[in-house]
XYZ file of C-alpha atoms in Angstrom:
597
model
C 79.400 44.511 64.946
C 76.286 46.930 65.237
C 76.173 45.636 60.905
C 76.254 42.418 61.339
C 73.842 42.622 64.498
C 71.534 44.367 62.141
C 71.254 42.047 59.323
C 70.720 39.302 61.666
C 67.936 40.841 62.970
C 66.577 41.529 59.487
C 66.520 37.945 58.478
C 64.760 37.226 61.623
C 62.548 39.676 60.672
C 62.252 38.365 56.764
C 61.605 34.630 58.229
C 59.173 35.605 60.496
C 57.292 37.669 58.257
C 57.708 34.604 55.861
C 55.968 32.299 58.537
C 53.119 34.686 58.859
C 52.434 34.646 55.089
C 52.733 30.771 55.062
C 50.121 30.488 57.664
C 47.758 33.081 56.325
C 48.349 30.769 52.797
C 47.594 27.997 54.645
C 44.328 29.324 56.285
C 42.983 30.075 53.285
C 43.741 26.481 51.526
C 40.844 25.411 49.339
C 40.142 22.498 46.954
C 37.656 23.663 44.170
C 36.973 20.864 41.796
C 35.066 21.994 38.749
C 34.798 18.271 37.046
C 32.490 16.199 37.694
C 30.191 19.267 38.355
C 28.421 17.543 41.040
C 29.464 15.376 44.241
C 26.727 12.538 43.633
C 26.889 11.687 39.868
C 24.870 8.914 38.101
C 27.292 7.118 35.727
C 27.978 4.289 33.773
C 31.580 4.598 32.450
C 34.594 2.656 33.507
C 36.767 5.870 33.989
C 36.343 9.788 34.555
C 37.877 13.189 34.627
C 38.985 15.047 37.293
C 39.824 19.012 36.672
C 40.356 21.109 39.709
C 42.463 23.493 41.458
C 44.105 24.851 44.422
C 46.553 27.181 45.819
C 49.672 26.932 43.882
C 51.743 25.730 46.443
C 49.646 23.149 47.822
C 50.396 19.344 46.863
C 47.053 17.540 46.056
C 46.315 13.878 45.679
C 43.199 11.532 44.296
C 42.482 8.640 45.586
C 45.589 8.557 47.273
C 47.649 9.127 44.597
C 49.870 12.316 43.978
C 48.778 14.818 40.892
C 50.708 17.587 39.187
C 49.836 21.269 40.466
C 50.292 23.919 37.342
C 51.594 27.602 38.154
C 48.179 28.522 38.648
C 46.736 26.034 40.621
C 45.536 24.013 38.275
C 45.538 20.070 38.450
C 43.688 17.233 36.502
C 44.107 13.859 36.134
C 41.966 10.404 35.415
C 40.489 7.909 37.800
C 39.841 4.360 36.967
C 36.599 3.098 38.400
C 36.046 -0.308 40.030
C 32.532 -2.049 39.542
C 29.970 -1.188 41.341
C 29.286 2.286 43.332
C 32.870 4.153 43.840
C 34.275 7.227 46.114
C 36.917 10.138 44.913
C 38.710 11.904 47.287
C 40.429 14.942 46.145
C 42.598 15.980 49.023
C 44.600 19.334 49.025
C 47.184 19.607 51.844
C 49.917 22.220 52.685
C 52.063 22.162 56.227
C 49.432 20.931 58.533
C 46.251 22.481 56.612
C 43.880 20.111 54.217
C 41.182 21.156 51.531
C 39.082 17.789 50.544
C 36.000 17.085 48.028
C 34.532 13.601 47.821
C 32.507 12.855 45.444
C 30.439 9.683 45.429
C 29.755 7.460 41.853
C 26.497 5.960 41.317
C 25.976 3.163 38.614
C 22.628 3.052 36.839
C 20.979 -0.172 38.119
C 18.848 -2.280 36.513
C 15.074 -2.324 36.867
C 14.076 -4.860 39.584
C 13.719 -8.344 37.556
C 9.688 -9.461 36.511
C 8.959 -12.364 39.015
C 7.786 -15.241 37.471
C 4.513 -16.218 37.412
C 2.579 -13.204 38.032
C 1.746 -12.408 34.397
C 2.760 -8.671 34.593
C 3.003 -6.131 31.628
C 5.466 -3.161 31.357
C 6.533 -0.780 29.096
C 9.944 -1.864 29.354
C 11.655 -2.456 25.706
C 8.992 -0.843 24.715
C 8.450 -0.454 20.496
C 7.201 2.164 19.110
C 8.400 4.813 21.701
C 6.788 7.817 19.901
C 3.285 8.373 17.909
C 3.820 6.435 14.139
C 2.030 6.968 10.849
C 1.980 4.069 8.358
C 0.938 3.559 4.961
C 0.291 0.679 2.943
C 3.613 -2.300 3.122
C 4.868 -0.197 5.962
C 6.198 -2.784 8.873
C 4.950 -2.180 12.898
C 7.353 -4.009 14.902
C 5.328 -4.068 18.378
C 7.400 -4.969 20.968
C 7.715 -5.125 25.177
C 9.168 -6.707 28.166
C 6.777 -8.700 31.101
C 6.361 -12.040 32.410
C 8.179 -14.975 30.863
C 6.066 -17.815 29.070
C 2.753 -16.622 28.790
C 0.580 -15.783 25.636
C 0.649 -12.598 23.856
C -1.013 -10.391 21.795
C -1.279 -6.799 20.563
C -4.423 -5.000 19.022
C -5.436 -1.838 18.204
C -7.758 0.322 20.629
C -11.668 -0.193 18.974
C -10.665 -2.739 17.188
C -11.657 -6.220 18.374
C -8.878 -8.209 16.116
C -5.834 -9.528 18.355
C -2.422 -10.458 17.078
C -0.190 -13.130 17.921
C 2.937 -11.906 19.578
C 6.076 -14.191 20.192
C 8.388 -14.558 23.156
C 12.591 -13.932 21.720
C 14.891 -16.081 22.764
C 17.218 -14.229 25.126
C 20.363 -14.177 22.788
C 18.278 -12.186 20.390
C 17.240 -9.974 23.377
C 20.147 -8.744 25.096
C 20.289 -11.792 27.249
C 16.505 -10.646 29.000
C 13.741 -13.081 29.179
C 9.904 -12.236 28.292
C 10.366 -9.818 25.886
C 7.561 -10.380 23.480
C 7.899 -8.634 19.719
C 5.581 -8.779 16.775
C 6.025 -7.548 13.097
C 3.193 -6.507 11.116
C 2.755 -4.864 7.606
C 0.052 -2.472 6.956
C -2.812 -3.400 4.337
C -4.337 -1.217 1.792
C -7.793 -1.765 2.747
C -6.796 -0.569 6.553
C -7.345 2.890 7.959
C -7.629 4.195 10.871
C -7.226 7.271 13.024
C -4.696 7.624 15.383
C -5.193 4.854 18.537
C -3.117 3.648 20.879
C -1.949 0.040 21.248
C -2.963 -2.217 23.832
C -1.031 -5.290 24.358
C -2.567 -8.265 26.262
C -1.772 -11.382 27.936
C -4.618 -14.320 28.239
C -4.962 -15.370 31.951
C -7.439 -18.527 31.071
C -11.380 -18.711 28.986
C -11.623 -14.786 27.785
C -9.969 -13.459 30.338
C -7.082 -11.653 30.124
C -4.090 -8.996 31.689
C -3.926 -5.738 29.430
C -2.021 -2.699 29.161
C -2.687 0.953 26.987
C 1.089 1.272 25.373
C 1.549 5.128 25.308
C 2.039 5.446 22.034
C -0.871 6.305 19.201
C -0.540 4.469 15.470
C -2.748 6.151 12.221
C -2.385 3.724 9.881
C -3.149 4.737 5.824
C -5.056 8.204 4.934
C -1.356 9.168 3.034
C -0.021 10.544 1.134
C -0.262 14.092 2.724
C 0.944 17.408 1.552
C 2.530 19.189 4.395
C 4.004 23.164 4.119
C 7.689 24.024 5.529
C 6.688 26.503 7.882
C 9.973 27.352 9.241
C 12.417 29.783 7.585
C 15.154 27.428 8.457
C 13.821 23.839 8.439
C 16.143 20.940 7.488
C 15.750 18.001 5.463
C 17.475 14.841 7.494
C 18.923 11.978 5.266
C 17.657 8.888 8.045
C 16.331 8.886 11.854
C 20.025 8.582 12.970
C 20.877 11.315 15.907
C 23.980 11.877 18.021
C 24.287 15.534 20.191
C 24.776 17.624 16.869
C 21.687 16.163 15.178
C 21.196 13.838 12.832
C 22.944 13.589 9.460
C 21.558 16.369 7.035
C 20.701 17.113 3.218
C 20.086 20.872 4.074
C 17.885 23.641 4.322
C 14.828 24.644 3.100
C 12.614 28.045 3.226
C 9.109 29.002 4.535
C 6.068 27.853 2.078
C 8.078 24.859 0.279
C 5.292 21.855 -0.172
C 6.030 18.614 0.746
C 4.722 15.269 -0.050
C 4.396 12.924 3.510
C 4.019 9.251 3.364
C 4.679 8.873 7.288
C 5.698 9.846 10.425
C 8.005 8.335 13.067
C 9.715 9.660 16.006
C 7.918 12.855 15.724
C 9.103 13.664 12.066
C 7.443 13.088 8.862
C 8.406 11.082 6.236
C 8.905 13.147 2.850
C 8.651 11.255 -0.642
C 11.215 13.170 -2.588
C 11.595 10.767 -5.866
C 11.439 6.778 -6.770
C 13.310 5.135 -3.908
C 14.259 8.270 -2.249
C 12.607 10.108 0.925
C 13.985 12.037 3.829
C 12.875 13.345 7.758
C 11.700 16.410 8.966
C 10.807 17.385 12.661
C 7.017 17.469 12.309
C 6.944 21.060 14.471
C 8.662 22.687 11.235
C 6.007 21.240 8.616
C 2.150 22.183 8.648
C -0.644 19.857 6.940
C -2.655 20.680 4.272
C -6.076 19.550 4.649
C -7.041 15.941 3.353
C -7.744 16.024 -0.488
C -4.866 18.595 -1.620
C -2.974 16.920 -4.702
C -0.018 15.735 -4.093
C 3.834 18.235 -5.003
C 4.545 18.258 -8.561
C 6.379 20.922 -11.027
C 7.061 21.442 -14.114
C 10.066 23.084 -14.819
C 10.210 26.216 -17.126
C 13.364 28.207 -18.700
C 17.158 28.397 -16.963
C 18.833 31.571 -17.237
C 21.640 32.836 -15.594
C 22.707 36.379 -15.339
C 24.982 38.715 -13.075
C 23.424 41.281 -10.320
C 26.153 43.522 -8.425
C 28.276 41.279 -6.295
C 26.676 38.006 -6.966
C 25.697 35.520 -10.444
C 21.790 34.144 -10.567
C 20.172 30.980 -11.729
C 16.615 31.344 -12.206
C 13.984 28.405 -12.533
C 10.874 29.036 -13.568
C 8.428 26.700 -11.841
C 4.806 26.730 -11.080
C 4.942 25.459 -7.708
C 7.908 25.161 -4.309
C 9.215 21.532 -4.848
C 11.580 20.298 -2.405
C 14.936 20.854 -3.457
C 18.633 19.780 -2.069
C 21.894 21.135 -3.280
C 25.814 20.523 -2.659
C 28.614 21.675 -3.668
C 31.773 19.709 -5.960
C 34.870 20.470 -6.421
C 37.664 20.270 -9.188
C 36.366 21.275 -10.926
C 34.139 23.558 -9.233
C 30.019 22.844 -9.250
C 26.843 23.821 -7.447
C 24.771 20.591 -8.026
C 20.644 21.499 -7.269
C 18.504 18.471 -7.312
C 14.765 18.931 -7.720
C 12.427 16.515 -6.256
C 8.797 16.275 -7.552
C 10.162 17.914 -11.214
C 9.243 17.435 -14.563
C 11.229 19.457 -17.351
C 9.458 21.453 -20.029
C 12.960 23.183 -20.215
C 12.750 25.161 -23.889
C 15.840 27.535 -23.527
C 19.023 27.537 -20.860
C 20.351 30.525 -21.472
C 23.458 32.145 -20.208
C 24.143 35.710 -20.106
C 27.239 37.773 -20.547
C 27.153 39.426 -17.036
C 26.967 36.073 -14.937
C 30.715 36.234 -14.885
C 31.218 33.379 -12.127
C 29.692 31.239 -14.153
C 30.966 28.859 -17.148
C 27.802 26.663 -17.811
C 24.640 25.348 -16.781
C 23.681 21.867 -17.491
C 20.483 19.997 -16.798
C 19.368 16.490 -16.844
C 15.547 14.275 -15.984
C 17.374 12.024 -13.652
C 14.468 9.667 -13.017
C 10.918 10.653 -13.156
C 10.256 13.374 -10.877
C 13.933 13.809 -10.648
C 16.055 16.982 -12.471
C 19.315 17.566 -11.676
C 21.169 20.775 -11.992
C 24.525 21.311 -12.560
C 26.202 24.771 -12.591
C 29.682 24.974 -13.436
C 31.675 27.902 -11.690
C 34.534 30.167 -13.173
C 36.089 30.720 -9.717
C 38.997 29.805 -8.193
C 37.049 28.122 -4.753
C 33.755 28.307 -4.015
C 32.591 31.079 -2.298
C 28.788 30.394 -0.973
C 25.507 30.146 -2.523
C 21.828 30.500 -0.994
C 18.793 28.767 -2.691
C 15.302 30.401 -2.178
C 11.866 30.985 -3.694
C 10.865 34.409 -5.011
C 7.123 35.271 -4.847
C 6.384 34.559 -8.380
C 7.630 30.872 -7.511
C 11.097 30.940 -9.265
C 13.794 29.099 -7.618
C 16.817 31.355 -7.592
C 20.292 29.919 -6.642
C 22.066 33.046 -5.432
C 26.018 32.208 -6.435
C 28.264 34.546 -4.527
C 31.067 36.050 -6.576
C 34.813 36.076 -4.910
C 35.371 39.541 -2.667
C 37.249 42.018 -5.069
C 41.086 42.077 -4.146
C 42.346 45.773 -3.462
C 45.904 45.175 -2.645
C 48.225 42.447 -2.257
C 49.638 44.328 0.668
C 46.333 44.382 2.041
C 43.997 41.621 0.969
C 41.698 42.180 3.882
C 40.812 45.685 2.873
C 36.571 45.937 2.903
C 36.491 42.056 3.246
C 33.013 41.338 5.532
C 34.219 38.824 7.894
C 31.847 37.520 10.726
C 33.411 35.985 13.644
C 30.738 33.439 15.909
C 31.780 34.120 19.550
C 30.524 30.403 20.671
C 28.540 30.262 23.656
C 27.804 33.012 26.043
C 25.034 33.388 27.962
C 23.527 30.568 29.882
C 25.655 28.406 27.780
C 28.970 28.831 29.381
C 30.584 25.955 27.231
C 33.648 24.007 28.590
C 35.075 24.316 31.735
C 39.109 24.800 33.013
C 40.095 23.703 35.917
C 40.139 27.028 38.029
C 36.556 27.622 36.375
C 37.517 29.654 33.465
C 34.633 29.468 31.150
C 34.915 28.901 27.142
C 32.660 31.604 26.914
C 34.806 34.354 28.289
C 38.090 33.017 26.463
C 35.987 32.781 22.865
C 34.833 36.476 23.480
C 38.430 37.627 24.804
C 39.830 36.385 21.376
C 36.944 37.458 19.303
C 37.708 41.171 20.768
C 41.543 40.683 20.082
C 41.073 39.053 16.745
C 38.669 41.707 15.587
C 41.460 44.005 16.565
C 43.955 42.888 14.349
C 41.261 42.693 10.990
C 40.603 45.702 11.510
C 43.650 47.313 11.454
C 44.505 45.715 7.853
C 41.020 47.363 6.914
C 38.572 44.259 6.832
C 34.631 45.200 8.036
C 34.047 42.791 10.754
C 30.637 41.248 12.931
C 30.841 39.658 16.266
C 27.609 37.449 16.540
C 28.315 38.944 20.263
C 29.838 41.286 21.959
C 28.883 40.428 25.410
C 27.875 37.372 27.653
C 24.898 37.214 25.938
C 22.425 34.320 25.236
C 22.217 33.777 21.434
C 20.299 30.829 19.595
C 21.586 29.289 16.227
C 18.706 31.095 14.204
C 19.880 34.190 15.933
C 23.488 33.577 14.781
C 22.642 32.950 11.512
C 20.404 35.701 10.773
C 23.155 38.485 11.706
C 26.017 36.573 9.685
C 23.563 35.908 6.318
C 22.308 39.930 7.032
C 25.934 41.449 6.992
C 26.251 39.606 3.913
C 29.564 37.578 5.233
C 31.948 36.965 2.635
C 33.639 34.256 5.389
C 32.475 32.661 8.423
C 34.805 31.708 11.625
C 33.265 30.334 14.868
C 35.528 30.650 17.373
C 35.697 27.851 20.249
C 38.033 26.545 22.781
C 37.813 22.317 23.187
C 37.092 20.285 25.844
C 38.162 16.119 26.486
C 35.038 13.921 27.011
C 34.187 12.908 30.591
C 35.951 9.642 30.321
C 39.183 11.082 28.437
C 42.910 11.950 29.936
C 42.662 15.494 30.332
C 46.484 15.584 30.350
C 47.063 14.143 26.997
C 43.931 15.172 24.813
C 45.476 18.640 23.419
C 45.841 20.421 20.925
C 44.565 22.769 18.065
C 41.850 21.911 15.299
C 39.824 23.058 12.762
C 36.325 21.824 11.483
C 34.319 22.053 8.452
C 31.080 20.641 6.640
C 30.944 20.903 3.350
C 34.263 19.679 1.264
C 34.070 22.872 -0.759
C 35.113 24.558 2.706
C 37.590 22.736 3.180
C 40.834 24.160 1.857
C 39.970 27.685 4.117
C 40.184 24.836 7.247
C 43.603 23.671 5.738
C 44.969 27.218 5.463
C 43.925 28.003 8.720
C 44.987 25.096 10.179
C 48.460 25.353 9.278
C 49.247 28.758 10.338
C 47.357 27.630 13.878
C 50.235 24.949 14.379
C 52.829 27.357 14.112
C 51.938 28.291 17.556
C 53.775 24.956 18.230
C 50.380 23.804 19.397
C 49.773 19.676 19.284
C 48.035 18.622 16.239
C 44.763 17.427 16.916
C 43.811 17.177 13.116
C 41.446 18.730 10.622
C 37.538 17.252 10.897
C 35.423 17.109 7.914
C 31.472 16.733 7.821
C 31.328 18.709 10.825
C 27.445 18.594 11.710
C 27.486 21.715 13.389
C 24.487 24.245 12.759
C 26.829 27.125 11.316
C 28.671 24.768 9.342
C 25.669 23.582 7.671
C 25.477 27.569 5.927
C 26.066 27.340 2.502
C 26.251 31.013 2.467
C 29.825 31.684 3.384
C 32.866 29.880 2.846
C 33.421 28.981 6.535
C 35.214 26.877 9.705
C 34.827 26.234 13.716
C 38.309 26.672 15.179
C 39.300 24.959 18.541
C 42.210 26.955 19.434
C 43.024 24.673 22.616
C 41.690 22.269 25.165
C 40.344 23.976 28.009
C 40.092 20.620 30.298
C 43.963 20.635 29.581
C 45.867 22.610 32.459
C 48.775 24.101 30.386
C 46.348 24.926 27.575
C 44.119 26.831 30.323
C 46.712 28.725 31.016
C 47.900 29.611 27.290
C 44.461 30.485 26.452
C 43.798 32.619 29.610
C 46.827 34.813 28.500
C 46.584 37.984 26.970
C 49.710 37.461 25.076
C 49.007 33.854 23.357
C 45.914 35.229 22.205
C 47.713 38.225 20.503
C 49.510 35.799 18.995
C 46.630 33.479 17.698
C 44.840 36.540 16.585
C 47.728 37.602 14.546
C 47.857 33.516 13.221
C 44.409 33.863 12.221
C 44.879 37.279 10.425
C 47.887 35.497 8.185
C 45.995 32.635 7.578
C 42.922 34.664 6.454
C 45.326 36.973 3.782
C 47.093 33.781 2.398
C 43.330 32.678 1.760
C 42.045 35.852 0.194
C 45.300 36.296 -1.556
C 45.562 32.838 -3.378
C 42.349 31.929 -3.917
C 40.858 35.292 -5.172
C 39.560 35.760 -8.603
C 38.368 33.522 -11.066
C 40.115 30.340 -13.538
């Protein structure tokens, strides 16, 4: 009796003490949602994310409908939005305690409409946006929105001349009425210094409504020679942009001379050969004074010939031409293209001690326009750098394959650089609970650098704590430990609009094609984590990727706006285990592609 009295009073005493702990759980309820960042968000889109989280036992709706609640609190889900302004609740609740967040959706609204009749200019639609350079046959589209039915012109400041400007049809103008638009082409005989544009509209016998655009045009005075003075300026192929940059050719170095016929956007227009130019931001390129000939070279002597750990094509020529280069494979080629070159080639000679390298061919494409092709002896390609020397010799620096000390241990003195992405002010992407990318890319880096160096590879964290790095920065320790590969380490994140339930998965990026069987390798081994595929992404316009230096890939292990990926990448365990992926995937690599054909 006195036994069973006890254990009666024990359970009282366990569900009591259970109670308790349910209330104090309950007391300290809390809804933290970490997407959208803020509660009163400007936004155009017809959906959005929602990543939060909350106590584990807590049941938590949106908008009145129930959402999922992950082991650690985590929930997310995706909200359609109605026209117009919208509300979110995000309620928490648990027994009789709640936890809410309400955010509030603004949509953008349109400017208030031009009423009619009151012969009003503004710089809505407004074309150019930024300062523009012309030369001779160059088009000026002038263009800008104001009252409907009235007559137009545009002229240039001190100049008296006025040009007719005509009123588009609304089809042609995204349905909007009184946008006016001109197109003009620049004459020889026509120069002037930079001065803005005024655009007018006549109000009856010389009198007339005008507006100062805010925006200068110089029209002629070109070509100029401008000098790269950046150490890591880039050549552009058009104006296109997206949030990576726009589309590239590559690099160039400090003190290469440039030929500019314009400037647009706030880059210059660079005359590389016949038909062909490129962009460059204007803050990386400084003019030469008015009167400096324009970039030409004559090309003098190819040889090739071996150094220690790497094979050399020299150039002699007797001034820095813009160059581009990119690589080809099967079978395996560095192709250089010179812009601004004549050959006076009299020998291309090829030593015994350039052992990467098969041949060297050359060719006068067009006029101004030599092409060189060097044909490698190596199984992949395994990076390059292109660079003046003092005496004005273009050397492209071929890198030979890292030596291959054991089978057992392919690693063994391999220099392997591992980007931590982010860090700093930049935390990256965000989990639900408000795990940062930045501490799960260092946390791997850390664990991955572990296992390399255990099978003997010498290994580089661009950081080693939550540090604030730029891309320069990044480069310049990966080129100066002379990296024989390149991995940038990253965890993904679903676009505002996307499901964060089903965008998941593992994937690997790359730039340049030659790159791209290290991304397959290392893909592979990643989904044998039983991770989703989320694929393989080539011309990758990411600034590391860009290096030509290193063979080298961005891995996104996981989605970090996913909940159950959160969780995998926030364990110690998993990220033993990608670490040890990685590793595999890095041997296979070093053991198959080693050596030369």
């Amino acid at each position: 009796m006195k036994r069973l009295l006890a254990c009666v009073l024990f359970l009282i005493i366990v569900d009591g003490f259970s109670n308790l702990l349910y209330a104090q759980s309950a007391d300290r309820l809390f809804v933290q949602v970490v997407i959208p960042e803020e509660d009163t968000l400007v936004y155009s889109g017809k959906r959005i994310r929602i990543n939060g989280s909350t106590l584990p036992e807590a049941e938590v709706s949106v908008n009145g409908e129930d959402v999922f609640v992950y082991p650690n609190g985590a929930f997310a889900t995706r909200v359609e939005l109605e026209e117009g302004d919208a509300r979110i609740h995000v309620l928490a609740m648990m027994g009789d305690s709640t936890a809410e967040q309400i955010f509030t959706i603004l949509r953008p609204t349109d400017p208030e409409p031009i009423p009619a009749q009151s012969q009003i200019i503004t710089n809505r639609e407004q074309i150019p946006k930024n300062d523009i350079w012309l030369k001779k046959g160059d088009p000026l589209r002038v263009q800008f929105q104001g009252s409907s039915g009235e007559d137009v012109f545009f002229q240039f400041k001190g100049d008296r001349t006025r040009y007719p400007m005509t009123e588009l049809p609304p089809e042609h103008a995204d349905g909007k009425v009184g946008v006016y638009a001109a197109n003009w082409i620049v004459d020889e005989s026509e120069f002037m210094d930079w001065a803005p544009l005024i655009v007018s509209m006549d109000k009856g016998w010389l009198r007339y409504e005008e507006r100062e655009m805010d925006v200068k045009v110089r029209l002629n005075g070109l070509p100029r020679v401008g000098e790269v003075i950046s150490d890591r300026a880039y050549l552009n192929i058009g104006m296109g942009q997206d949030r990576l940059g726009g589309a590239r050719y590559g690099s160039l170095h400090a003190g290469v001379r440039l030929n500019i016929v314009g400037q647009k956007n706030n880059t210059y227009n660079v005359k590389l050969s016949g038909d062909r130019s490129a962009w460059i931001p204007a803050n990386q390129v400084q003019l030469l004074p008015q009167g400096v000939s324009p970039v030409h070279a004559q090309v003098e002597n190819i040889i090739a010939f071996g150094r220690k750990t790497i094979d050399v094509v020299s150039l002699q020529l007797n001034e820095r031409i813009p160059y581009t280069s990119r690589q080809v494979i099967d079978p395996n080629q560095i192709v250089i293209d010179l812009w601004g070159a004549t050959s006076n080639i009299n020998w291309n000679a090829l030593r015994k001690s350039a052992r990467g390298i098969k041949k060297v061919e050359w060719e006068q494409v067009a006029d101004q326009h030599i092409r060189l092709r060097i044909h490698l002896n190596q199984k992949v390609h395994w990076g390059y750098d292109v660079a003046y020397t003092k005496s004005n010799k273009l050397e492209i620096r071929v890198n030979r394959p890292p030596v291959l000390s054991s089978k057992k241990r392919p690693l063994k003195g391999v220099r392997i650089a591992l980007d931590v992405g982010h860090g700093g002010e930049n935390k990256g992407a965000l989990g639900s609970t408000g795990l940062t990318e930045k501490e799960i890319n260092l946390q791997l880096a850390k664990s991955l650098r572990l296992e390399l160096e255990k099978r003997g590879a010498n290994v580089l964290l661009t950081r080693t704590r939550d540090t604030t790095l730029t891309m320069r920065e990044r480069e310049q320790l990966i080129t100066g430990f002379n990296s024989q590969l390149m991995l940038s380490i990253h965890a993904n994140s679903a676009g505002l609009a996307s499901n964060p339930i089903t965008t998941k998965g593992t994937g690997v990026f790359f730039k340049h094609e030659a790159f791209k069987p290290l991304a397959e390798v290392l893909y592979s081994h990643m989904l044998e984590l039983d991770l989703p595929p989320y694929g393989i992404t080539g011309s990758f316009n990411f600034t590391l990727n860009g290096m030509t230096e290193v063979p080298n890939v961005l891995l996104e292990t996981a989605f970090m706006s996913n909940p159950e990926e959160e969780i995998l990448l926030s364990d110690a365990a998993f990220q033993a285990k990608v670490s040890r992926r990685i590793v595999k995937a890095l041997e296979q690599y070093i053991r198959e592609k080693n050596g030369y054909n």
